[in-house]
Amino acid sequence: MAPSGSTGLLLWVLIFFALSITPLEARGPLGWLAGKPPQRTAAAGICASSVHIYGYKCEEHDVVTQDGYILNMQRIPEGRAGAGDMSKKQPVLIQHGILVDGMSWLLNPADQNLPLILADQGFDVWMGNTRGTRFSRRHKYLNPHQPAFWNWTWDELVSFDLPAMFDHIHGLTGQKIHYLGHSLGTLIGFASFSEKGLVDKLRSAAMLSPIAYLSHMTTVIGDIAARSFLAEATAILGVAEFNPKSGLVGGFIKAICHQAGVDCYDLIAVITGKNCCLNASTIDLFLANEPQSTSTKNMIHLSQTVRDKELRKYNYGSGDRNMKHYGQALPPAYNISAIPHDLPIFFSYGGLDCLADVTDVKYLLDQFKFHDKDKMDVQFIKEYAHADFIMGVTAKDVVYNQVATFFKRQS
Ligand SMILES: *[C@@H]1O[C@H](CO)[C@@H](O)[C@H](O)[C@H]1NC(C)=O
Ligand SMILES: *[C@@H]1O[C@H](CO)[C@@H](O)[C@H](O)[C@H]1NC(C)=O
Ligand SMILES: *[C@@H]1O[C@H](CO)[C@@H](O)[C@H](O)[C@H]1NC(C)=O
């Protein structure tokens, strides 16, 4: 059964929600909605709160997108061993997924955090924070209280956010960039590289929990989808900010559990699969700092992706309206197979990941069947689920070192 757009939206709320709370047995499923006191205040920015504390250099950068958003980035130019020859350093751009920001990469003890590991391995590390997240809620003319500020989907992350970040890094370093994405960070990478916009500035790509097709993550929610009240999602939330920490969304989640007669707690285990390797202290820190806002329109676009089994631009809901925006009745498709076949690309996916479901990842990999074989590495980690790739205590040994080795091979 194909879920409706609003069902898909709900699905995402539930999945993220479930992902967030899985390890917190003691706190109960709605713990983060109750509001925890922050343990690491980020007011001073990500460098100050989450990089300097580990003894690394870190620079805050702002970049302005072509459509006026001001995005915050962090740069960790060197590891603990010092700078080395800066002119030879290769930049890596680390791009987070949906409903989180760059800080989600920095919540473990120092030697387990991906950005710090890559800095120690000699890379010039950059972290992106997409529009709408805590430090990227600025715009040249708009403010986050205006609906127009939230009038975008991941299409705009592809068209504007990624190009602004790439241009900034490339402009400063003169070097081609290694891209590393997780989850939505992989989706916007795939979409962008398929349109070939950034490939002249791109050295290689590492895709963790890769998503492009999402039609197999619906199983359990199928039941809930049948319940028509879900159609209210868009009506309740409107075209505006989608803030998972707000009472509105929180109440909505509770209502779903209640109305669907579902024990949210069981639901969680079934939906997310089980992250094998999260540290309880890290999860506390995660909950104090995430989730982050996105736009409701972005959630709707994602649910269209769930529904349609195809990667297309945002669907305005009717042939006429699409015609007005795109000059055609169906939104233009992103063609993953059009990603240049000689782009070095590394995939890592988990056997228990219910967002990047194994069936969907296999379908995705199928789009790469004509890719140059020696340019493509595929890693499967049986026991990993979605969040293990960002915060797993074993991720350094299991994934990050492999990514660093892969990047070095593409020098
Ligand atoms: C979990 O995190 C805490 C706090 O950062 C740390 O002291 C502990 O060593 C971590 N445990 C593991 C297994 O990494
Ligand atoms: C959102 O953008 C579209 C054009 O893409 C425009 O038609 C619409 O009026 C905008 N809505 C808001 C609330 O700014
Ligand atoms: C997608 O790109 C591939 C490779 O360039 C091409 O062979 C194929 O025809 C394209 N598919 C569509 C639907 O345009």
mmCIF file of N, CA, C and O in Angstrom, residues 10-19 22 217-221 224 262 264-274 352-355 357:
data_model
loop_
_atom_site.group_PDB
_atom_site.id
_atom_site.type_symbol
_atom_site.label_atom_id
_atom_site.label_comp_id
_atom_site.label_asym_id
_atom_site.label_seq_id
_atom_site.Cartn_x
_atom_site.Cartn_y
_atom_site.Cartn_z
ATOM 1 N N LEU A 10 4.352 11.592 8.618
ATOM 2 C CA LEU A 10 4.236 11.005 9.938
ATOM 3 C C LEU A 10 5.284 9.943 10.165
ATOM 4 O O LEU A 10 5.875 9.821 11.225
ATOM 5 N N LEU A 11 5.473 9.197 9.114
ATOM 6 C CA LEU A 11 6.435 8.131 9.167
ATOM 7 C C LEU A 11 7.794 8.663 9.584
ATOM 8 O O LEU A 11 8.477 8.121 10.431
ATOM 9 N N TRP A 12 8.135 9.789 8.975
ATOM 10 C CA TRP A 12 9.442 10.370 9.295
ATOM 11 C C TRP A 12 9.502 10.859 10.717
ATOM 12 O O TRP A 12 10.497 10.700 11.402
ATOM 13 N N VAL A 13 8.419 11.455 11.146
ATOM 14 C CA VAL A 13 8.400 11.924 12.527
ATOM 15 C C VAL A 13 8.622 10.745 13.453
ATOM 16 O O VAL A 13 9.464 10.772 14.342
ATOM 17 N N LEU A 14 7.865 9.696 13.187
ATOM 18 C CA LEU A 14 7.935 8.543 14.068
ATOM 19 C C LEU A 14 9.302 7.905 14.039
ATOM 20 O O LEU A 14 9.835 7.497 15.067
ATOM 21 N N ILE A 15 9.854 7.841 12.862
ATOM 22 C CA ILE A 15 11.133 7.158 12.761
ATOM 23 C C ILE A 15 12.212 7.956 13.465
ATOM 24 O O ILE A 15 12.997 7.423 14.233
ATOM 25 N N PHE A 16 12.190 9.257 13.242
ATOM 26 C CA PHE A 16 13.226 10.037 13.906
ATOM 27 C C PHE A 16 13.026 9.977 15.413
ATOM 28 O O PHE A 16 13.955 9.810 16.192
ATOM 29 N N PHE A 17 11.782 10.100 15.770
ATOM 30 C CA PHE A 17 11.398 10.053 17.168
ATOM 31 C C PHE A 17 11.888 8.746 17.791
ATOM 32 O O PHE A 17 12.536 8.719 18.826
ATOM 33 N N ALA A 18 11.631 7.688 17.085
ATOM 34 C CA ALA A 18 12.012 6.380 17.582
ATOM 35 C C ALA A 18 13.533 6.274 17.674
ATOM 36 O O ALA A 18 14.087 5.807 18.667
ATOM 37 N N LEU A 19 14.181 6.775 16.640
ATOM 38 C CA LEU A 19 15.635 6.745 16.594
ATOM 39 C C LEU A 19 16.206 7.473 17.803
ATOM 40 O O LEU A 19 17.161 7.047 18.426
ATOM 41 N N THR A 22 15.394 5.371 21.348
ATOM 42 C CA THR A 22 15.586 3.941 21.517
ATOM 43 C C THR A 22 16.404 3.535 22.743
ATOM 44 O O THR A 22 15.980 2.680 23.494
ATOM 45 N N MET A 217 10.586 1.313 3.688
ATOM 46 C CA MET A 217 10.631 1.576 5.122
ATOM 47 C C MET A 217 9.234 1.712 5.706
ATOM 48 O O MET A 217 9.048 2.236 6.780
ATOM 49 N N THR A 218 8.248 1.224 4.996
ATOM 50 C CA THR A 218 6.873 1.521 5.390
ATOM 51 C C THR A 218 6.171 0.408 6.150
ATOM 52 O O THR A 218 5.056 0.605 6.601
ATOM 53 N N THR A 219 6.760 -0.738 6.282
ATOM 54 C CA THR A 219 6.029 -1.921 6.737
ATOM 55 C C THR A 219 5.063 -1.701 7.898
ATOM 56 O O THR A 219 3.863 -1.758 7.718
ATOM 57 N N VAL A 220 5.619 -1.411 9.058
ATOM 58 C CA VAL A 220 4.759 -1.324 10.235
ATOM 59 C C VAL A 220 3.764 -0.179 10.122
ATOM 60 O O VAL A 220 2.610 -0.270 10.516
ATOM 61 N N ILE A 221 4.247 0.898 9.544
ATOM 62 C CA ILE A 221 3.437 2.097 9.481
ATOM 63 C C ILE A 221 2.258 1.901 8.541
ATOM 64 O O ILE A 221 1.291 2.652 8.596
ATOM 65 N N ILE A 224 -0.844 2.076 10.368
ATOM 66 C CA ILE A 224 -1.212 3.415 10.824
ATOM 67 C C ILE A 224 -1.684 4.251 9.638
ATOM 68 O O ILE A 224 -2.583 5.077 9.755
ATOM 69 N N VAL A 262 -1.449 2.048 19.324
ATOM 70 C CA VAL A 262 -0.135 1.422 19.229
ATOM 71 C C VAL A 262 0.679 1.785 20.451
ATOM 72 O O VAL A 262 0.652 2.926 20.910
ATOM 73 N N CYS A 264 3.752 2.972 21.464
ATOM 74 C CA CYS A 264 4.857 3.626 20.757
ATOM 75 C C CYS A 264 6.173 2.930 21.059
ATOM 76 O O CYS A 264 7.091 2.929 20.269
ATOM 77 N N TYR A 265 6.205 2.358 22.220
ATOM 78 C CA TYR A 265 7.456 1.752 22.620
ATOM 79 C C TYR A 265 7.813 0.536 21.787
ATOM 80 O O TYR A 265 8.938 0.378 21.333
ATOM 81 N N ASP A 266 6.819 -0.316 21.543
ATOM 82 C CA ASP A 266 7.053 -1.476 20.683
ATOM 83 C C ASP A 266 7.317 -1.027 19.261
ATOM 84 O O ASP A 266 8.149 -1.566 18.556
ATOM 85 N N LEU A 267 6.568 -0.029 18.865
ATOM 86 C CA LEU A 267 6.672 0.503 17.518
ATOM 87 C C LEU A 267 8.117 0.862 17.200
ATOM 88 O O LEU A 267 8.653 0.537 16.148
ATOM 89 N N ILE A 268 8.738 1.510 18.165
ATOM 90 C CA ILE A 268 10.113 1.958 17.996
ATOM 91 C C ILE A 268 11.038 0.824 17.582
ATOM 92 O O ILE A 268 11.752 0.914 16.593
ATOM 93 N N ALA A 269 10.974 -0.240 18.359
ATOM 94 C CA ALA A 269 11.865 -1.361 18.079
ATOM 95 C C ALA A 269 11.616 -1.899 16.675
ATOM 96 O O ALA A 269 12.551 -2.196 15.939
ATOM 97 N N VAL A 270 10.356 -1.961 16.297
ATOM 98 C CA VAL A 270 10.036 -2.516 14.987
ATOM 99 C C VAL A 270 10.473 -1.577 13.861
ATOM 100 O O VAL A 270 10.958 -2.011 12.829
ATOM 101 N N ILE A 271 10.282 -0.281 14.055
ATOM 102 C CA ILE A 271 10.588 0.665 12.979
ATOM 103 C C ILE A 271 12.090 0.841 12.756
ATOM 104 O O ILE A 271 12.583 0.719 11.648
ATOM 105 N N THR A 272 12.822 1.148 13.791
ATOM 106 C CA THR A 272 14.209 1.561 13.573
ATOM 107 C C THR A 272 15.147 0.390 13.400
ATOM 108 O O THR A 272 16.222 0.553 12.857
ATOM 109 N N GLY A 273 14.737 -0.750 13.848
ATOM 110 C CA GLY A 273 15.741 -1.761 14.045
ATOM 111 C C GLY A 273 16.534 -1.271 15.230
ATOM 112 O O GLY A 273 16.269 -0.205 15.778
ATOM 113 N N LYS A 274 17.551 -2.015 15.605
ATOM 114 C CA LYS A 274 18.241 -1.658 16.819
ATOM 115 C C LYS A 274 19.655 -1.188 16.504
ATOM 116 O O LYS A 274 20.437 -1.894 15.894
ATOM 117 N N LEU A 352 20.663 -3.528 9.834
ATOM 118 C CA LEU A 352 19.504 -3.280 10.693
ATOM 119 C C LEU A 352 18.960 -1.864 10.529
ATOM 120 O O LEU A 352 18.180 -1.382 11.340
ATOM 121 N N ASP A 353 19.381 -1.204 9.479
ATOM 122 C CA ASP A 353 18.991 0.187 9.239
ATOM 123 C C ASP A 353 17.614 0.215 8.594
ATOM 124 O O ASP A 353 17.437 -0.236 7.474
ATOM 125 N N CYS A 354 16.644 0.742 9.312
ATOM 126 C CA CYS A 354 15.282 0.734 8.773
ATOM 127 C C CYS A 354 14.956 1.973 7.957
ATOM 128 O O CYS A 354 13.907 2.062 7.337
ATOM 129 N N LEU A 355 15.833 2.965 7.958
ATOM 130 C CA LEU A 355 15.642 4.107 7.066
ATOM 131 C C LEU A 355 16.303 3.820 5.728
ATOM 132 O O LEU A 355 15.676 3.920 4.674
ATOM 133 N N ASP A 357 16.895 1.102 4.273
ATOM 134 C CA ASP A 357 16.548 -0.324 4.285
ATOM 135 C C ASP A 357 17.379 -1.090 3.247
ATOM 136 O O ASP A 357 17.656 -0.580 2.162
#
